[in-house]
PDB file of C-alpha atoms in Angstrom:
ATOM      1  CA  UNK H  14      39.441  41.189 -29.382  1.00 73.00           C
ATOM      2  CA  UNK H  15      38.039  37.611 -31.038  1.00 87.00           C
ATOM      3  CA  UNK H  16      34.246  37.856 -32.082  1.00 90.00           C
ATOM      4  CA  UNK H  17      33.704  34.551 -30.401  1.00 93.00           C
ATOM      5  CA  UNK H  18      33.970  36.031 -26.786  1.00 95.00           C
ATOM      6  CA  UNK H  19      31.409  38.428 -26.897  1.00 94.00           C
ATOM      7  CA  UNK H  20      29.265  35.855 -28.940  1.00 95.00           C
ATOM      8  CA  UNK H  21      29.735  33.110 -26.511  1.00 96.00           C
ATOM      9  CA  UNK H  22      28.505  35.486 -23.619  1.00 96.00           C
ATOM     10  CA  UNK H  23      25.636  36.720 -25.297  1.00 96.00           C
ATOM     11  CA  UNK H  24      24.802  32.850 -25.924  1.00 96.00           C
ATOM     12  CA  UNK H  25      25.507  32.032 -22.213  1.00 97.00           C
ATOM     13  CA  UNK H  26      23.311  34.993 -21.483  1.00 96.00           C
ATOM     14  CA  UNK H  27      20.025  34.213 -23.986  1.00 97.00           C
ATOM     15  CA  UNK H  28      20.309  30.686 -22.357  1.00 97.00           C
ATOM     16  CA  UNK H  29      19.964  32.100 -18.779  1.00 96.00           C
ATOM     17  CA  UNK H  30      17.588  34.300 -19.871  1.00 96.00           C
ATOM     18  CA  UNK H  31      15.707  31.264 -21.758  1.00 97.00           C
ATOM     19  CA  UNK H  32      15.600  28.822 -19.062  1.00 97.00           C
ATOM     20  CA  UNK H  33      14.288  32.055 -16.800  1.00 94.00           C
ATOM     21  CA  UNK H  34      11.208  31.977 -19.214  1.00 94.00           C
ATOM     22  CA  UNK H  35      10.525  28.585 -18.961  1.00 94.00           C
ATOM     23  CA  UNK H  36      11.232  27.755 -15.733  1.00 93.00           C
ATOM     24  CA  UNK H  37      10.118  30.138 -13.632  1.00 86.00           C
ATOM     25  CA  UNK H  38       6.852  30.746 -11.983  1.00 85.00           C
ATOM     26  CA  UNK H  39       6.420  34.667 -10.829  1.00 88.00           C
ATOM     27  CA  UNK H  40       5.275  37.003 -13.135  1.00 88.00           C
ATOM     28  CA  UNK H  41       8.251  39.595 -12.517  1.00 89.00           C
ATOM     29  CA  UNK H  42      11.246  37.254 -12.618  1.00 91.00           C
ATOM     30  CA  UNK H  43      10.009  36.213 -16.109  1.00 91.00           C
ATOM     31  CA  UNK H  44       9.928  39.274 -17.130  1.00 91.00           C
ATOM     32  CA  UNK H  45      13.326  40.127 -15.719  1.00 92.00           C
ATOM     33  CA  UNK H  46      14.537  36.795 -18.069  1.00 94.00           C
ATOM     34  CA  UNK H  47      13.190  38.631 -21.216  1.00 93.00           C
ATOM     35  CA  UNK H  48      15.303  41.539 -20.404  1.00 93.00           C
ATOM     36  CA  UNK H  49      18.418  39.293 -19.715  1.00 94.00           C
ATOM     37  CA  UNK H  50      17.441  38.046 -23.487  1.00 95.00           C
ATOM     38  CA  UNK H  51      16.846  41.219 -24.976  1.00 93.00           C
ATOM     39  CA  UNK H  52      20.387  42.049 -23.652  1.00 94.00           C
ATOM     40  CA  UNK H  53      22.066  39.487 -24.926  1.00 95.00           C
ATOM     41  CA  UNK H  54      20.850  40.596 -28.259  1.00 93.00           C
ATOM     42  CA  UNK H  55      21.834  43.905 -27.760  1.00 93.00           C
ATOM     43  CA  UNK H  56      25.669  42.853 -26.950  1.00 93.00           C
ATOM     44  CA  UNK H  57      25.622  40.227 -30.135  1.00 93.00           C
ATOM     45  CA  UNK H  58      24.087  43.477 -32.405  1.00 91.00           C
ATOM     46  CA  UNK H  59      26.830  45.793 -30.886  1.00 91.00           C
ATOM     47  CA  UNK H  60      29.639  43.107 -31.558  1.00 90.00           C
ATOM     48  CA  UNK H  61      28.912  42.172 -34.455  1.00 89.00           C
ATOM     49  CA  UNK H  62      28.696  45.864 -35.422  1.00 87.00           C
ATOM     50  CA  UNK H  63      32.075  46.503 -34.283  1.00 86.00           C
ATOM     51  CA  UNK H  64      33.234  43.323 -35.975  1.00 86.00           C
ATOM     52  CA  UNK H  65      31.851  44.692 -39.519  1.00 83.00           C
ATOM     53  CA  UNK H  66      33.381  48.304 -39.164  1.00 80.00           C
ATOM     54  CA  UNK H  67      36.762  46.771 -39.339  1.00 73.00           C
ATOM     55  CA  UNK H  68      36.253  45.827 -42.334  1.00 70.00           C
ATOM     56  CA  UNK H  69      34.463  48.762 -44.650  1.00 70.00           C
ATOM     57  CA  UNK H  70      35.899  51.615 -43.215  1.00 69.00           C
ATOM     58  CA  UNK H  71      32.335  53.997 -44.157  1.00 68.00           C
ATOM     59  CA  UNK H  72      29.922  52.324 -41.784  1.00 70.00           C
ATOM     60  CA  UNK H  73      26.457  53.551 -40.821  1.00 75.00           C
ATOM     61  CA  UNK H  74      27.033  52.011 -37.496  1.00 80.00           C
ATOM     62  CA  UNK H  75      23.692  50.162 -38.168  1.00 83.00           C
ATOM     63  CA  UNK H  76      24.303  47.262 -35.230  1.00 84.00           C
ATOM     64  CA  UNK H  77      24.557  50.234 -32.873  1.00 86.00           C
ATOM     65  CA  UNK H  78      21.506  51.818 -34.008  1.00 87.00           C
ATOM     66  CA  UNK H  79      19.364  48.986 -33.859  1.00 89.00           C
ATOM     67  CA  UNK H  80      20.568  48.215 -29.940  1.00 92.00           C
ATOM     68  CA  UNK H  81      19.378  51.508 -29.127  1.00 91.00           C
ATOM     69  CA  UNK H  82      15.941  50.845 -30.687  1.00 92.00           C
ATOM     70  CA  UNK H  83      15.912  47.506 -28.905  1.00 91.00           C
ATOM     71  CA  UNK H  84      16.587  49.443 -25.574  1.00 92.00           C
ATOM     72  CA  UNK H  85      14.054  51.704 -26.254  1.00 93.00           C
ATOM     73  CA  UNK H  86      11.386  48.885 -26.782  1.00 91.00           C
ATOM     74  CA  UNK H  87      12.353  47.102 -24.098  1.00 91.00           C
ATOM     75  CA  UNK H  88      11.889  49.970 -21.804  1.00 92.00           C
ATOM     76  CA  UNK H  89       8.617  50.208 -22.635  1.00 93.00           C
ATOM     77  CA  UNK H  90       7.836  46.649 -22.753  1.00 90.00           C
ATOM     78  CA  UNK H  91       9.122  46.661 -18.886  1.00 91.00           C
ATOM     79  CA  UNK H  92       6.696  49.719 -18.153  1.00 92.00           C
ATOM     80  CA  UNK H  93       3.833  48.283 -19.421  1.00 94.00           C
ATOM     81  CA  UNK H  94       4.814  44.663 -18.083  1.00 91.00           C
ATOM     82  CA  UNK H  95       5.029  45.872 -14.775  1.00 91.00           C
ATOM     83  CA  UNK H  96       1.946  47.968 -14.856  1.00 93.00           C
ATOM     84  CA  UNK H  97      -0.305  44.966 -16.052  1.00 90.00           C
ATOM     85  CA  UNK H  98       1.373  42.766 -13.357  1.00 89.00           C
ATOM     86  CA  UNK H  99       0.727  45.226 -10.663  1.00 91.00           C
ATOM     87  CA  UNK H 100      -3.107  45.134 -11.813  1.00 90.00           C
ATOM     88  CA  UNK H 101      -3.367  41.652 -11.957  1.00 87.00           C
ATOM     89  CA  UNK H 102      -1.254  41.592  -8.684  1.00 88.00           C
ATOM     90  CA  UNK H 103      -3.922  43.927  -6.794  1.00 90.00           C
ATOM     91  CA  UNK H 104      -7.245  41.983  -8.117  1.00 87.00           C
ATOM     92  CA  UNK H 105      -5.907  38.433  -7.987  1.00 83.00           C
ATOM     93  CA  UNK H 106      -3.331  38.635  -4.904  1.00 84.00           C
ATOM     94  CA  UNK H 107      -0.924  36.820  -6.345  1.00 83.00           C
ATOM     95  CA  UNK H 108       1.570  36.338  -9.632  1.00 81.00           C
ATOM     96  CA  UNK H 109       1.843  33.304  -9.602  1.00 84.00           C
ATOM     97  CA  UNK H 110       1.645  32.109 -13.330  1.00 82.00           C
ATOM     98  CA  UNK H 111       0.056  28.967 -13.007  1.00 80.00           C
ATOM     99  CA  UNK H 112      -2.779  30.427 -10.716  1.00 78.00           C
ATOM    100  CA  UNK H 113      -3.225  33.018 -13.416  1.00 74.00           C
ATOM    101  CA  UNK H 114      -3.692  30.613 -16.050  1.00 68.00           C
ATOM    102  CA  UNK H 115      -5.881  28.847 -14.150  1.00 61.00           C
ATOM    103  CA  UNK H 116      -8.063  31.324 -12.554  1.00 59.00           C
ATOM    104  CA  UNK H 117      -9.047  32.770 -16.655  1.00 58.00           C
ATOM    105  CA  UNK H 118      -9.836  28.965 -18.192  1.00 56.00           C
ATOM    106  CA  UNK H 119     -12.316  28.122 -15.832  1.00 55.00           C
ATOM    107  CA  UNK H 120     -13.965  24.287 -16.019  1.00 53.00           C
ATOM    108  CA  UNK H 121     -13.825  23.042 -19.382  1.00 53.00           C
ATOM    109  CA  UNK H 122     -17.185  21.629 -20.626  1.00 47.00           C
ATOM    110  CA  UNK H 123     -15.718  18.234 -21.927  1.00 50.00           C
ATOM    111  CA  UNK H 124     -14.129  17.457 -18.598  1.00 51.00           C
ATOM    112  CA  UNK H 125     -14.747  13.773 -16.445  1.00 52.00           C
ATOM    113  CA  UNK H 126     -16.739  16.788 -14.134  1.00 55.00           C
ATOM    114  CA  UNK H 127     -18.876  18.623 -16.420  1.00 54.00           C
ATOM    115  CA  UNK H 128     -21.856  15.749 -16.051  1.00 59.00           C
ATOM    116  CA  UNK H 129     -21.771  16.373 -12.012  1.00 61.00           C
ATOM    117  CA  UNK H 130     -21.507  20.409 -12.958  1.00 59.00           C
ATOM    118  CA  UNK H 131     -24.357  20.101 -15.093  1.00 61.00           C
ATOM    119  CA  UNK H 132     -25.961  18.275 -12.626  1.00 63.00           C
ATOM    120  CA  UNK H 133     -25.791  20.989  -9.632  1.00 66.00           C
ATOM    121  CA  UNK H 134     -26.882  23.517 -12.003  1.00 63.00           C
ATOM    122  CA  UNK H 135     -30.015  21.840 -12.713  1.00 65.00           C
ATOM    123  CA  UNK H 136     -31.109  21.039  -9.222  1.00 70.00           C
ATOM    124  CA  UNK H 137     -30.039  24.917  -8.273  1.00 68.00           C
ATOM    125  CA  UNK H 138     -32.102  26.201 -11.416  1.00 69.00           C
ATOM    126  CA  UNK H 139     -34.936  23.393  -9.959  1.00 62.00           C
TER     127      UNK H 139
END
């Protein structure tokens, strides 16, 4: 077998998994796309691997070692992805990205509204 059709997959693959990241709005299904990507680095590591033992015939199989590494992190990085988002799920009620994002920065103090904030909290304070 070629090395270009295991190397065009895992492109097709990071791409899906790319656009997932940038494109989407939940919490879980972006965190689904960095799996697709971590995947598609796992089948480029293993090809490549495979591609390399063919020629030297004393390998370490080093391609396939680090894919099981990168499995292992990526195990965890789901459990403790999930955990956080189930958190932030429970005391927001939502996971929603953009609602996230918004919900932590608050009014800025150099906004067109921060005269009419500081305002209110003068006449409250009054």
């Amino acid at each position: 077998m070629h090395l270009a059709y295991p190397a065009v997959l895992s492109a097709l693959l990071f791409c899906t998994g790319l656009y997932g990241v940038l494109a989407r709005r939940n919490a879980i299904l972006v965190l689904m796309s960095v799996e697709l990507m971590l995947n598609a680095v796992n089948l480029n590591l293993v090809a490549f691997d495979v591609w390399l033992s063919k020629a030297a015939r004393e390998t370490l199989h080093s391609g396939q070692a680090l894919t099981l590494f990168t499995i292992a992190i990526a195990a965890a990085e789901i459990g403790i992805g999930l955990a956080i988002v189930l958190a932030v799920y429970r005391n927001r009620g939502t996971s929603d990205i953009d609602r996230l994002r918004d919900t932590a920065e608050g009014p800025e103090a150099d906004g067109p509204d921060s005269d009419a904030l500081a305002a209110e909290k003068a006449e409250a304070t009054a």
